[in-house]
């Protein structure tokens, strides 16, 4: 199998699968370059309400495929950061489904997702200290926001791998499941996310990103809420004891 990113969409859920099984799904240069465009395609598709990122087979991603990084460490790092930032900026909910190794650039991608569900036995590590690479400032800040300064320093200083128990305690993962139950749980939760209001999700994602929203953005979201009809639909559906049919979608002019 040639290294590639595979995209499948069904029932409102886009699944991006990292596939390079000969090298534990390590990301090649071409794969790093392809990810932002693939994400842009999913962001623009009104049929996509949730994105799941996972790996082919029994591992998530073992980082960068060093053999393909021919442009120098700094240029290669910039490619990984661009892909990470595109994933973090994706305007719809994102879930990383992790089994096996989630290391280096793989952990960088998982950390850029909104949520991370892992299978028992998965291992996590951020390994630039093994190679003498300066980890990107934006990636470091994201890790600190996710797990806190002490846990981030442990991962970055040592380049040691941690198991799912420790990852769960530090907040690096949100849920841990038996290996044979992970796919079912992720699919079930993705369906839940797809059924909820995109208006609520998009606003919450922007507000949770850290920067205090200015008056213009607050006015924008207030206007969207007034004009969307989502609140009226949600209340009506609740009273009628039926599933809501929310109409607001990502991609409206801002």
mmCIF file of C-alpha atoms in Angstrom, residues 6-153:
data_model
loop_
_atom_site.group_PDB
_atom_site.id
_atom_site.type_symbol
_atom_site.label_atom_id
_atom_site.label_comp_id
_atom_site.label_asym_id
_atom_site.label_seq_id
_atom_site.Cartn_x
_atom_site.Cartn_y
_atom_site.Cartn_z
ATOM 1 C CA UNK A 6 -7.809 8.188 2.825
ATOM 2 C CA UNK A 7 -11.121 10.055 3.194
ATOM 3 C CA UNK A 8 -14.513 8.406 3.672
ATOM 4 C CA UNK A 9 -17.744 10.258 4.402
ATOM 5 C CA UNK A 10 -20.975 8.721 5.660
ATOM 6 C CA UNK A 11 -23.921 9.976 7.736
ATOM 7 C CA UNK A 12 -22.378 13.371 8.387
ATOM 8 C CA UNK A 13 -19.022 11.971 9.561
ATOM 9 C CA UNK A 14 -15.816 12.347 7.542
ATOM 10 C CA UNK A 15 -13.101 9.845 8.482
ATOM 11 C CA UNK A 16 -9.521 10.659 7.537
ATOM 12 C CA UNK A 17 -7.324 7.572 7.789
ATOM 13 C CA UNK A 18 -3.525 7.819 7.973
ATOM 14 C CA UNK A 19 -2.188 4.906 5.926
ATOM 15 C CA UNK A 20 1.494 3.983 5.797
ATOM 16 C CA UNK A 21 1.377 0.564 7.493
ATOM 17 C CA UNK A 22 4.901 -0.442 6.499
ATOM 18 C CA UNK A 23 6.156 2.344 8.802
ATOM 19 C CA UNK A 24 3.476 2.338 11.505
ATOM 20 C CA UNK A 25 1.546 5.037 9.636
ATOM 21 C CA UNK A 26 4.378 7.558 9.750
ATOM 22 C CA UNK A 27 3.542 10.749 7.853
ATOM 23 C CA UNK A 28 5.500 11.338 4.653
ATOM 24 C CA UNK A 29 6.230 14.789 3.259
ATOM 25 C CA UNK A 30 3.455 14.341 0.701
ATOM 26 C CA UNK A 31 0.999 13.348 3.420
ATOM 27 C CA UNK A 32 1.826 16.425 5.519
ATOM 28 C CA UNK A 33 1.268 18.578 2.431
ATOM 29 C CA UNK A 34 -2.010 16.860 1.542
ATOM 30 C CA UNK A 35 -3.709 17.156 4.921
ATOM 31 C CA UNK A 36 -4.627 20.896 4.859
ATOM 32 C CA UNK A 37 -6.305 20.546 1.456
ATOM 33 C CA UNK A 38 -8.212 17.486 2.572
ATOM 34 C CA UNK A 39 -9.422 19.346 5.649
ATOM 35 C CA UNK A 40 -10.476 22.343 3.548
ATOM 36 C CA UNK A 41 -12.522 19.995 1.365
ATOM 37 C CA UNK A 42 -14.298 18.586 4.422
ATOM 38 C CA UNK A 43 -14.845 22.039 5.936
ATOM 39 C CA UNK A 44 -16.562 23.230 2.754
ATOM 40 C CA UNK A 45 -18.802 20.167 2.485
ATOM 41 C CA UNK A 46 -22.172 20.859 4.177
ATOM 42 C CA UNK A 47 -22.737 17.096 4.439
ATOM 43 C CA UNK A 48 -19.770 16.831 6.837
ATOM 44 C CA UNK A 49 -20.650 17.676 10.422
ATOM 45 C CA UNK A 50 -17.877 15.828 12.291
ATOM 46 C CA UNK A 51 -14.348 14.722 11.401
ATOM 47 C CA UNK A 52 -12.630 11.613 12.787
ATOM 48 C CA UNK A 53 -8.874 11.202 12.401
ATOM 49 C CA UNK A 54 -7.457 7.709 12.806
ATOM 50 C CA UNK A 55 -4.777 5.342 11.553
ATOM 51 C CA UNK A 56 -4.863 2.295 9.333
ATOM 52 C CA UNK A 57 -4.818 -1.011 11.216
ATOM 53 C CA UNK A 58 -3.400 -1.290 14.722
ATOM 54 C CA UNK A 59 -1.566 2.013 15.088
ATOM 55 C CA UNK A 60 -2.441 5.698 14.884
ATOM 56 C CA UNK A 61 0.742 7.396 13.670
ATOM 57 C CA UNK A 62 4.384 6.896 14.624
ATOM 58 C CA UNK A 63 5.336 10.456 13.652
ATOM 59 C CA UNK A 64 7.171 11.671 10.583
ATOM 60 C CA UNK A 65 8.644 9.277 8.037
ATOM 61 C CA UNK A 66 12.234 10.438 8.456
ATOM 62 C CA UNK A 67 13.321 8.879 5.150
ATOM 63 C CA UNK A 68 11.085 11.289 3.213
ATOM 64 C CA UNK A 69 12.155 14.455 5.043
ATOM 65 C CA UNK A 70 14.695 15.656 2.493
ATOM 66 C CA UNK A 71 14.153 19.394 2.875
ATOM 67 C CA UNK A 72 15.886 19.850 6.229
ATOM 68 C CA UNK A 73 14.603 19.713 9.795
ATOM 69 C CA UNK A 74 13.190 23.239 9.866
ATOM 70 C CA UNK A 75 11.261 22.927 6.594
ATOM 71 C CA UNK A 76 9.926 19.528 7.636
ATOM 72 C CA UNK A 77 8.834 20.899 10.994
ATOM 73 C CA UNK A 78 7.024 23.747 9.256
ATOM 74 C CA UNK A 79 5.069 21.263 7.121
ATOM 75 C CA UNK A 80 3.959 19.396 10.236
ATOM 76 C CA UNK A 81 2.977 22.633 11.988
ATOM 77 C CA UNK A 82 0.956 23.793 8.967
ATOM 78 C CA UNK A 83 -0.963 20.511 8.980
ATOM 79 C CA UNK A 84 -1.468 20.734 12.742
ATOM 80 C CA UNK A 85 -2.746 24.303 12.535
ATOM 81 C CA UNK A 86 -5.155 23.389 9.732
ATOM 82 C CA UNK A 87 -6.536 20.604 11.912
ATOM 83 C CA UNK A 88 -6.834 22.837 14.982
ATOM 84 C CA UNK A 89 -8.639 25.483 12.896
ATOM 85 C CA UNK A 90 -11.093 23.004 11.376
ATOM 86 C CA UNK A 91 -14.488 24.621 12.085
ATOM 87 C CA UNK A 92 -16.382 21.446 13.012
ATOM 88 C CA UNK A 93 -15.836 18.973 15.870
ATOM 89 C CA UNK A 94 -12.824 16.688 15.460
ATOM 90 C CA UNK A 95 -12.111 13.399 17.224
ATOM 91 C CA UNK A 96 -8.853 11.419 17.139
ATOM 92 C CA UNK A 97 -9.428 7.651 17.410
ATOM 93 C CA UNK A 98 -6.120 6.286 18.684
ATOM 94 C CA UNK A 99 -4.826 2.745 18.888
ATOM 95 C CA UNK A 100 -1.230 1.633 19.121
ATOM 96 C CA UNK A 101 1.527 4.216 18.743
ATOM 97 C CA UNK A 102 0.646 7.921 18.786
ATOM 98 C CA UNK A 103 4.114 9.400 18.753
ATOM 99 C CA UNK A 104 5.917 12.551 17.589
ATOM 100 C CA UNK A 105 3.997 14.140 14.722
ATOM 101 C CA UNK A 106 1.177 11.669 15.346
ATOM 102 C CA UNK A 107 0.721 12.987 18.882
ATOM 103 C CA UNK A 108 0.988 16.504 17.465
ATOM 104 C CA UNK A 109 -1.994 15.778 15.196
ATOM 105 C CA UNK A 110 -3.996 14.089 17.953
ATOM 106 C CA UNK A 111 -3.436 17.073 20.249
ATOM 107 C CA UNK A 112 -4.798 19.377 17.532
ATOM 108 C CA UNK A 113 -8.123 17.516 17.544
ATOM 109 C CA UNK A 114 -10.906 18.616 19.858
ATOM 110 C CA UNK A 115 -11.179 15.209 21.538
ATOM 111 C CA UNK A 116 -9.119 12.023 21.739
ATOM 112 C CA UNK A 117 -10.535 8.548 22.327
ATOM 113 C CA UNK A 118 -7.964 5.771 22.785
ATOM 114 C CA UNK A 119 -7.865 2.005 22.848
ATOM 115 C CA UNK A 120 -6.313 0.237 25.819
ATOM 116 C CA UNK A 121 -2.645 -0.388 25.137
ATOM 117 C CA UNK A 122 -2.112 2.784 23.115
ATOM 118 C CA UNK A 123 1.069 4.750 23.831
ATOM 119 C CA UNK A 124 1.766 8.452 23.500
ATOM 120 C CA UNK A 125 4.972 10.416 23.182
ATOM 121 C CA UNK A 126 6.448 13.655 21.861
ATOM 122 C CA UNK A 127 9.993 12.905 20.826
ATOM 123 C CA UNK A 128 11.949 15.914 19.430
ATOM 124 C CA UNK A 129 14.406 15.659 22.345
ATOM 125 C CA UNK A 130 15.620 12.357 20.874
ATOM 126 C CA UNK A 131 16.593 14.120 17.653
ATOM 127 C CA UNK A 132 17.717 17.524 18.914
ATOM 128 C CA UNK A 133 14.787 19.291 17.260
ATOM 129 C CA UNK A 134 13.236 22.474 18.705
ATOM 130 C CA UNK A 135 9.536 21.730 19.083
ATOM 131 C CA UNK A 136 7.423 24.487 17.533
ATOM 132 C CA UNK A 137 6.249 27.210 19.911
ATOM 133 C CA UNK A 138 2.627 26.911 18.751
ATOM 134 C CA UNK A 139 2.683 23.129 19.264
ATOM 135 C CA UNK A 140 4.224 23.564 22.726
ATOM 136 C CA UNK A 141 1.545 26.053 23.751
ATOM 137 C CA UNK A 142 -1.205 23.734 22.525
ATOM 138 C CA UNK A 143 0.246 20.855 24.531
ATOM 139 C CA UNK A 144 0.527 23.019 27.662
ATOM 140 C CA UNK A 145 -3.091 24.140 27.302
ATOM 141 C CA UNK A 146 -4.153 20.514 26.961
ATOM 142 C CA UNK A 147 -2.205 18.779 29.747
ATOM 143 C CA UNK A 148 -0.721 21.592 31.848
ATOM 144 C CA UNK A 149 2.893 22.783 32.179
ATOM 145 C CA UNK A 150 4.240 19.918 34.299
ATOM 146 C CA UNK A 151 2.898 17.101 32.112
ATOM 147 C CA UNK A 152 3.987 18.956 28.960
ATOM 148 C CA UNK A 153 7.528 19.318 30.324
#
